């Protein structure tokens, strides 16, 4: 099976390409390096010892999609090509809506024209807004998103539902990621945020390596066990494997639109993460408690039952694995 992976050179995309290649899929990557380094392509080959086709371009450019669909018999698409920084999206809503929604419309129109009807879409737990019920199931209410990034994912989910209603020969899997962290166990690929990291684990890594002085923990007065925010962290390799499971589902089932949370089902606080990182890696992470970050919620973790029952997906890597692999990547690449 030949899979077009848009944004396949990025953090989650590159780990998914590794799993695809290791599972016998043929891979075609489209990426414009907007948030990834060109060297990643060679690293994917190094890990898998397998080759793939690569196209450089922006999905807004319909002609690049025409070229790809004409030159390759694509069976399914996994769409990772999006911006993902929550804070930045508040400052650049037009760029976020263009890059995260318009691109999908161009992709879907090309998929229709070339009769490619299987799609796995990267969505996010942010579509649940401030969740009313914890742990979160796929049936929980969506909406009330607090930033353009989350809203862009919510809108695309609606677009995909409308598309499926109009043509139920499509097979669509919407995957709502919780908090992906960690890196490939080889330490060859991992997360490469531009500039000062906005997310917790990349920031922790920079503090541990001495590149940043001190982690600011955003609030210790939440209604959680230690007052700091609780999230459902999932190892990026487990998340990547979730995409293989979703593809398998689309291949064997009757047509359908399916929605899954990809998560472990366990919530960890910011202090849990800091403590685990220090213990597993034998390093010190300086931190101070500061005020809450605007837009943050207290607790967000999933009920992973649906993905387990319908996809056979279970995230097996532990918090210790996540901390060890993130640090291994940091040490090998900085
Ligand atoms: N945090 C800190 N200090 C930091 C960074 C984060 O204390 O320097 C805290 C946050 O307040 C939060 C937790 O660490 O309690 C996790 O924060 P992240 O920024 O790592 O992740 P978020 O939960 O805010 O958001 C992430 C992704 C989104 C995705 C969402 C899904 O950034 O893209 O998970 O739950 F949609």
Short mmCIF file of C-alpha atoms and ligand atoms in Angstrom, two decimals:
data_model
loop_
_atom_site.label_atom_id
_atom_site.label_comp_id
_atom_site.label_asym_id
_atom_site.label_seq_id
_atom_site.Cartn_x
_atom_site.Cartn_y
_atom_site.Cartn_z
CA UNK A 1 0.00 0.00 0.00
CA UNK A 2 1.30 3.43 -0.93
CA UNK A 3 0.69 6.21 1.59
CA UNK A 4 1.07 9.94 0.98
CA UNK A 5 2.25 11.51 4.23
CA UNK A 6 1.86 15.28 4.20
CA UNK A 7 4.09 16.97 6.76
CA UNK A 8 5.92 13.64 6.93
CA UNK A 9 9.24 15.25 7.85
CA UNK A 10 7.96 16.82 11.07
CA UNK A 11 7.97 15.49 14.63
CA UNK A 12 4.99 13.13 14.56
CA UNK A 13 5.17 12.68 10.78
CA UNK A 14 8.75 11.40 10.78
CA UNK A 15 8.08 8.89 13.56
CA UNK A 16 5.01 7.69 11.69
CA UNK A 17 6.98 7.30 8.44
CA UNK A 18 9.44 5.07 10.32
CA UNK A 19 6.59 2.85 11.52
CA UNK A 20 4.99 2.78 8.07
CA UNK A 21 8.23 1.76 6.38
CA UNK A 22 8.95 -0.84 9.07
CA UNK A 23 5.47 -2.27 8.52
CA UNK A 24 5.92 -2.72 4.79
CA UNK A 25 4.07 0.36 3.52
CA UNK A 26 5.41 2.42 0.64
CA UNK A 27 5.76 6.06 1.62
CA UNK A 28 5.58 9.32 -0.33
CA UNK A 29 6.35 12.41 1.75
CA UNK A 30 5.24 15.95 0.96
CA UNK A 31 6.79 18.61 3.19
CA UNK A 32 7.87 22.24 2.93
CA UNK A 33 10.28 22.19 5.91
CA UNK A 34 8.27 24.95 7.58
CA UNK A 35 8.94 23.39 10.99
CA UNK A 36 11.47 20.64 10.36
CA UNK A 37 15.01 20.12 9.20
CA UNK A 38 15.93 18.62 5.83
CA UNK A 39 18.32 16.16 7.53
CA UNK A 40 15.33 14.30 8.95
CA UNK A 41 14.70 12.69 5.58
CA UNK A 42 18.08 10.96 5.65
CA UNK A 43 17.51 10.01 9.28
CA UNK A 44 14.24 8.23 8.46
CA UNK A 45 16.19 6.22 5.87
CA UNK A 46 19.00 5.56 8.35
CA UNK A 47 16.61 4.11 10.97
CA UNK A 48 14.58 1.98 8.57
CA UNK A 49 17.15 1.18 5.91
CA UNK A 50 14.32 1.79 3.46
CA UNK A 51 13.76 4.36 0.75
CA UNK A 52 10.77 6.56 -0.03
CA UNK A 53 9.80 9.31 -2.43
CA UNK A 54 9.96 12.92 -1.35
CA UNK A 55 8.32 16.05 -2.77
CA UNK A 56 9.11 19.53 -1.45
CA UNK A 57 6.15 21.86 -1.58
CA UNK A 58 3.18 23.49 0.06
CA UNK A 59 -0.21 21.80 0.03
CA UNK A 60 -1.85 25.08 -0.92
CA UNK A 61 -0.19 24.55 -4.28
CA UNK A 62 -2.62 22.26 -6.06
CA UNK A 63 -0.09 21.55 -8.82
CA UNK A 64 2.24 19.69 -6.43
CA UNK A 65 -0.65 17.43 -5.44
CA UNK A 66 -1.50 16.87 -9.12
CA UNK A 67 2.12 15.85 -9.70
CA UNK A 68 2.12 13.47 -6.72
CA UNK A 69 -1.22 11.81 -7.54
CA UNK A 70 -0.25 11.50 -11.21
CA UNK A 71 3.20 10.06 -10.58
CA UNK A 72 2.17 7.70 -7.76
CA UNK A 73 -0.75 5.36 -7.27
CA UNK A 74 -1.63 6.63 -3.79
CA UNK A 75 -3.94 4.39 -1.73
CA UNK A 76 -4.34 6.57 1.36
CA UNK A 77 -3.24 9.89 2.81
CA UNK A 78 -2.09 10.73 6.34
CA UNK A 79 -2.30 14.48 6.82
CA UNK A 80 0.12 15.97 9.37
CA UNK A 81 0.78 19.21 7.49
CA UNK A 82 -0.28 21.89 9.97
CA UNK A 83 0.99 24.53 12.35
CA UNK A 84 0.69 23.46 15.96
CA UNK A 85 1.82 26.14 18.40
CA UNK A 86 -1.13 27.18 20.54
CA UNK A 87 0.30 30.55 21.65
CA UNK A 88 1.49 31.51 18.17
CA UNK A 89 -1.94 30.74 16.74
CA UNK A 90 -3.45 33.51 18.89
CA UNK A 91 -1.05 36.00 17.32
CA UNK A 92 -1.34 34.66 13.76
CA UNK A 93 -4.91 33.45 13.26
CA UNK A 94 -4.99 34.10 9.51
CA UNK A 95 -1.80 32.11 8.96
CA UNK A 96 -3.13 29.28 11.13
CA UNK A 97 -6.52 29.07 9.44
CA UNK A 98 -4.87 29.23 6.01
CA UNK A 99 -2.26 26.61 6.75
CA UNK A 100 -4.49 24.28 8.77
CA UNK A 101 -7.80 24.56 6.91
CA UNK A 102 -7.22 25.82 3.35
CA UNK A 103 -4.54 23.20 2.82
CA UNK A 104 -6.97 20.44 3.79
CA UNK A 105 -9.55 21.77 1.30
CA UNK A 106 -6.97 21.67 -1.49
CA UNK A 107 -5.98 18.14 -0.44
CA UNK A 108 -9.58 16.91 -0.29
CA UNK A 109 -10.42 18.31 -3.69
CA UNK A 110 -7.36 16.58 -5.17
CA UNK A 111 -8.27 13.33 -3.38
CA UNK A 112 -11.76 13.49 -4.88
CA UNK A 113 -10.38 14.15 -8.38
CA UNK A 114 -7.93 11.26 -8.20
CA UNK A 115 -10.40 8.98 -6.42
CA UNK A 116 -8.22 8.53 -3.32
CA UNK A 117 -10.71 8.04 -0.52
CA UNK A 118 -8.81 6.95 2.56
CA UNK A 119 -7.62 9.64 4.95
CA UNK A 120 -6.11 9.67 8.42
CA UNK A 121 -6.28 13.16 9.90
CA UNK A 122 -4.21 14.61 12.78
CA UNK A 123 -6.56 16.22 15.21
CA UNK A 124 -6.07 17.18 18.82
CA UNK A 125 -7.52 16.87 22.30
CA UNK A 126 -7.87 20.65 22.18
CA UNK A 127 -11.14 20.14 20.25
CA UNK A 128 -12.71 19.24 23.62
CA UNK A 129 -12.04 22.76 24.95
CA UNK A 130 -12.23 22.73 28.75
CA UNK A 131 -13.59 19.19 29.18
CA UNK A 132 -16.76 18.73 31.18
CA UNK A 133 -16.02 15.09 31.95
CA UNK A 134 -12.69 13.43 32.82
CA UNK A 135 -11.49 11.00 31.54
CA UNK A 136 -12.49 12.23 28.09
CA UNK A 137 -14.26 9.85 25.71
CA UNK A 138 -14.84 10.44 22.02
CA UNK A 139 -18.50 11.09 22.80
CA UNK A 140 -17.69 14.11 24.97
CA UNK A 141 -18.82 17.48 23.70
CA UNK A 142 -16.38 19.28 21.42
CA UNK A 143 -16.13 23.05 20.97
CA UNK A 144 -15.33 25.94 23.24
CA UNK A 145 -11.80 25.90 21.88
CA UNK A 146 -9.65 28.61 23.37
CA UNK A 147 -7.27 29.38 20.51
CA UNK A 148 -7.20 29.42 16.67
CA UNK A 149 -5.07 26.26 16.56
CA UNK A 150 -7.74 24.27 18.39
CA UNK A 151 -10.50 25.92 16.39
CA UNK A 152 -8.75 25.03 13.12
CA UNK A 153 -8.76 21.35 14.13
CA UNK A 154 -12.41 21.57 15.16
CA UNK A 155 -13.36 23.14 11.81
CA UNK A 156 -11.51 20.50 9.81
CA UNK A 157 -13.25 17.76 11.78
CA UNK A 158 -16.57 19.33 10.74
CA UNK A 159 -15.43 19.60 7.12
CA UNK A 160 -14.51 15.90 7.15
CA UNK A 161 -17.89 14.95 8.64
CA UNK A 162 -19.67 17.00 5.96
CA UNK A 163 -17.55 15.41 3.27
CA UNK A 164 -18.35 11.93 4.53
CA UNK A 165 -22.08 12.78 4.67
CA UNK A 166 -21.91 13.88 1.04
CA UNK A 167 -19.97 10.83 -0.11
CA UNK A 168 -19.93 7.81 2.17
CA UNK A 169 -17.44 5.94 0.03
CA UNK A 170 -14.75 7.89 1.87
CA UNK A 171 -12.94 6.18 4.76
CA UNK A 172 -11.78 8.72 7.30
CA UNK A 173 -10.03 8.33 10.65
CA UNK A 174 -9.81 11.42 12.85
CA UNK A 175 -7.15 10.92 15.51
CA UNK A 176 -7.27 13.21 18.51
CA UNK A 177 -3.80 13.33 20.00
CA UNK A 178 -3.26 14.09 23.65
CA UNK A 179 0.30 15.20 24.60
CA UNK A 180 2.93 13.49 22.43
CA UNK A 181 6.45 13.55 23.90
CA UNK A 182 9.67 11.53 23.72
CA UNK A 183 11.65 10.47 20.69
CA UNK A 184 12.62 7.40 18.70
CA UNK A 185 14.59 5.07 20.94
CA UNK A 186 17.58 5.30 18.56
CA UNK A 187 17.93 9.00 19.43
CA UNK A 188 18.16 9.72 15.70
CA UNK A 189 14.86 11.56 15.30
CA UNK A 190 12.94 13.55 17.90
CA UNK A 191 11.30 16.88 18.54
CA UNK A 192 13.00 19.99 17.13
CA UNK A 193 11.03 23.02 18.20
CA UNK A 194 12.03 26.33 16.63
CA UNK A 195 13.35 28.85 19.14
CA UNK A 196 12.39 28.68 22.81
CA UNK A 197 10.12 25.67 23.31
CA UNK A 198 6.51 26.31 24.26
CA UNK A 199 5.78 22.73 25.35
CA UNK A 200 6.80 21.18 28.62
CA UNK A 201 9.15 18.32 27.69
CA UNK A 202 11.32 20.18 25.16
CA UNK A 203 11.68 22.96 27.74
CA UNK A 204 12.64 20.47 30.47
CA UNK A 205 15.31 19.02 28.14
CA UNK A 206 16.83 22.46 27.54
CA UNK A 207 16.94 23.23 31.25
CA UNK A 208 18.52 19.84 32.04
CA UNK A 209 21.19 20.42 29.40
CA UNK A 210 21.95 23.90 30.74
CA UNK A 211 20.77 25.75 27.62
CA UNK A 212 17.94 27.38 29.53
CA UNK A 213 18.23 28.35 33.14
CA UNK A 214 15.00 27.40 34.79
CA UNK A 215 11.63 25.86 33.98
CA UNK A 216 8.64 28.02 34.85
CA UNK A 217 5.81 25.87 36.11
CA UNK A 218 2.62 27.62 35.16
CA UNK A 219 0.59 27.54 38.36
CA UNK A 220 0.41 25.25 41.39
CA UNK A 221 -3.08 26.24 42.45
CA UNK A 222 -5.12 24.02 40.11
CA UNK A 223 -7.56 21.54 41.56
CA UNK A 224 -5.17 18.61 40.99
CA UNK A 225 -3.22 16.34 43.35
CA UNK A 226 -0.22 18.72 43.61
CA UNK A 227 -1.77 21.86 42.13
CA UNK A 228 0.05 21.67 38.78
CA UNK A 229 -1.62 20.89 35.43
CA UNK A 230 -2.37 17.26 34.59
CA UNK A 231 -2.03 15.91 31.04
CA UNK A 232 -2.10 12.57 29.21
CA UNK A 233 1.43 12.24 27.83
CA UNK A 234 1.89 9.64 25.10
CA UNK A 235 5.19 8.42 23.64
CA UNK A 236 5.50 9.64 20.05
CA UNK A 237 6.32 6.10 18.83
CA UNK A 238 3.12 4.77 20.39
CA UNK A 239 1.27 7.61 18.71
CA UNK A 240 2.89 6.70 15.38
CA UNK A 241 1.79 3.09 15.82
CA UNK A 242 -1.75 4.39 16.36
CA UNK A 243 -1.69 5.60 12.75
CA UNK A 244 -0.80 2.13 11.49
CA UNK A 245 -3.75 0.74 13.47
CA UNK A 246 -6.05 3.41 12.01
CA UNK A 247 -4.93 2.56 8.46
CA UNK A 248 -5.58 -1.13 9.14
CA UNK A 249 -9.08 -0.22 10.32
CA UNK A 250 -9.77 1.81 7.17
CA UNK A 251 -8.60 -1.09 5.04
CA UNK A 252 -10.66 -3.81 6.58
CA UNK A 253 -13.91 -2.10 7.56
CA UNK A 254 -16.93 -1.04 5.62
CA UNK A 255 -16.71 2.60 4.70
CA UNK A 256 -16.94 4.99 7.61
CA UNK A 257 -15.76 8.02 9.50
CA UNK A 258 -14.12 7.03 12.76
CA UNK A 259 -12.87 9.19 15.64
CA UNK A 260 -10.32 8.04 18.20
CA UNK A 261 -8.48 9.54 21.13
CA UNK A 262 -4.84 8.49 21.06
CA UNK A 263 -3.57 8.57 24.63
CA UNK A 264 -2.51 6.34 27.51
CA UNK A 265 -5.42 7.04 29.85
CA UNK A 266 -3.12 8.18 32.67
CA UNK A 267 -2.78 11.77 33.78
CA UNK A 268 0.54 13.10 35.08
CA UNK A 269 1.14 16.48 36.66
CA UNK A 270 3.93 18.86 35.69
CA UNK A 271 5.75 17.93 38.91
CA UNK A 272 5.35 14.20 38.08
CA UNK A 273 7.11 14.90 34.79
CA UNK A 274 9.93 16.88 36.38
CA UNK A 275 10.46 14.24 39.08
CA UNK A 276 10.38 11.32 36.62
CA UNK A 277 12.78 13.12 34.26
CA UNK A 278 15.26 13.79 37.07
CA UNK A 279 15.06 10.25 38.41
CA UNK A 280 15.30 8.36 35.10
CA UNK A 281 18.08 10.49 33.66
CA UNK A 282 20.02 11.35 36.81
CA UNK A 283 19.90 15.08 36.04
CA UNK A 284 18.64 18.18 37.80
CA UNK A 285 15.80 20.29 36.41
CA UNK A 286 15.70 23.72 38.06
CA UNK A 287 12.21 25.08 38.29
CA UNK A 288 10.18 27.85 39.82
CA UNK A 289 6.45 28.22 40.24
CA UNK A 290 4.95 31.17 38.35
CA UNK A 291 1.40 32.28 37.54
CA UNK A 292 -0.98 30.28 35.37
CA UNK A 293 -0.56 30.42 31.58
CA UNK A 294 -3.54 31.96 29.80
CA UNK A 295 -5.71 29.36 28.10
CA UNK A 296 -4.46 26.40 30.17
CA UNK A 297 -6.86 23.98 31.78
CA UNK A 298 -6.35 22.01 34.99
CA UNK A 299 -6.78 18.44 33.83
CA UNK A 300 -6.94 16.67 30.49
CA UNK A 301 -6.69 12.92 30.10
CA UNK A 302 -8.42 10.35 28.00
CA UNK A 303 -10.42 7.21 28.35
CA UNK A 304 -8.49 5.10 25.80
CA UNK A 305 -11.06 2.27 25.61
CA UNK A 306 -12.47 2.97 22.14
CA UNK A 307 -9.08 2.86 20.41
CA UNK A 308 -8.24 -0.30 22.36
CA UNK A 309 -11.45 -2.09 21.46
CA UNK A 310 -11.82 -0.97 17.85
CA UNK A 311 -8.19 -0.56 16.76
CA UNK A 312 -6.41 -2.89 19.16
CA UNK A 313 -4.32 0.13 20.10
CA UNK A 314 -2.63 0.26 23.49
CA UNK A 315 0.12 2.74 24.31
CA UNK A 316 2.74 0.54 25.98
CA UNK A 317 5.60 2.95 26.60
CA UNK A 318 5.84 4.33 30.13
CA UNK A 319 6.51 7.82 31.42
CA UNK A 320 10.05 6.63 32.18
CA UNK A 321 10.49 5.57 28.52
CA UNK A 322 9.25 8.98 27.37
CA UNK A 323 11.65 10.88 29.65
CA UNK A 324 14.62 8.63 28.82
CA UNK A 325 14.09 8.82 25.05
CA UNK A 326 13.56 12.60 25.05
CA UNK A 327 16.83 13.07 26.96
CA UNK A 328 18.68 10.58 24.76
CA UNK A 329 17.66 12.59 21.69
CA UNK A 330 18.61 15.88 23.36
CA UNK A 331 22.08 14.58 24.18
CA UNK A 332 22.72 13.09 20.74
CA UNK A 333 21.54 16.09 18.76
CA UNK A 334 22.50 19.28 20.54
N1 LIG B 1 3.90 23.80 31.30
C1 LIG B 1 4.66 24.43 32.26
N2 LIG B 1 5.77 25.09 31.84
C2 LIG B 1 6.17 25.15 30.55
C3 LIG B 1 5.37 24.50 29.58
C4 LIG B 1 4.24 23.84 29.99
O1 LIG B 1 4.35 24.41 33.46
O2 LIG B 1 7.19 25.80 30.24
C5 LIG B 1 2.71 23.04 31.73
C6 LIG B 1 1.40 23.57 31.17
O3 LIG B 1 0.89 24.60 31.97
C7 LIG B 1 0.56 22.30 31.15
C8 LIG B 1 1.56 21.18 30.87
O4 LIG B 1 2.83 21.73 31.23
O5 LIG B 1 -0.03 22.09 32.41
C9 LIG B 1 1.61 20.76 29.42
O6 LIG B 1 1.80 21.90 28.60
P1 LIG B 1 2.23 21.79 27.07
O7 LIG B 1 2.43 23.19 26.57
O8 LIG B 1 3.37 20.84 26.91
O9 LIG B 1 0.97 21.09 26.39
P2 LIG B 1 -0.56 21.54 26.33
O10 LIG B 1 -1.32 20.54 27.14
O11 LIG B 1 -0.76 22.96 26.67
O12 LIG B 1 -0.90 21.40 24.78
C10 LIG B 1 -0.45 20.28 24.06
C11 LIG B 1 -0.09 20.70 22.64
C12 LIG B 1 -1.32 21.01 21.86
C13 LIG B 1 -2.32 19.91 21.98
C14 LIG B 1 -2.62 19.62 23.42
C15 LIG B 1 -3.58 18.47 23.55
O13 LIG B 1 0.78 21.81 22.63
O14 LIG B 1 -0.97 21.17 20.51
O15 LIG B 1 -1.43 19.30 24.08
O16 LIG B 1 -3.91 18.23 24.86
F1 LIG B 1 -3.45 20.23 21.35
#
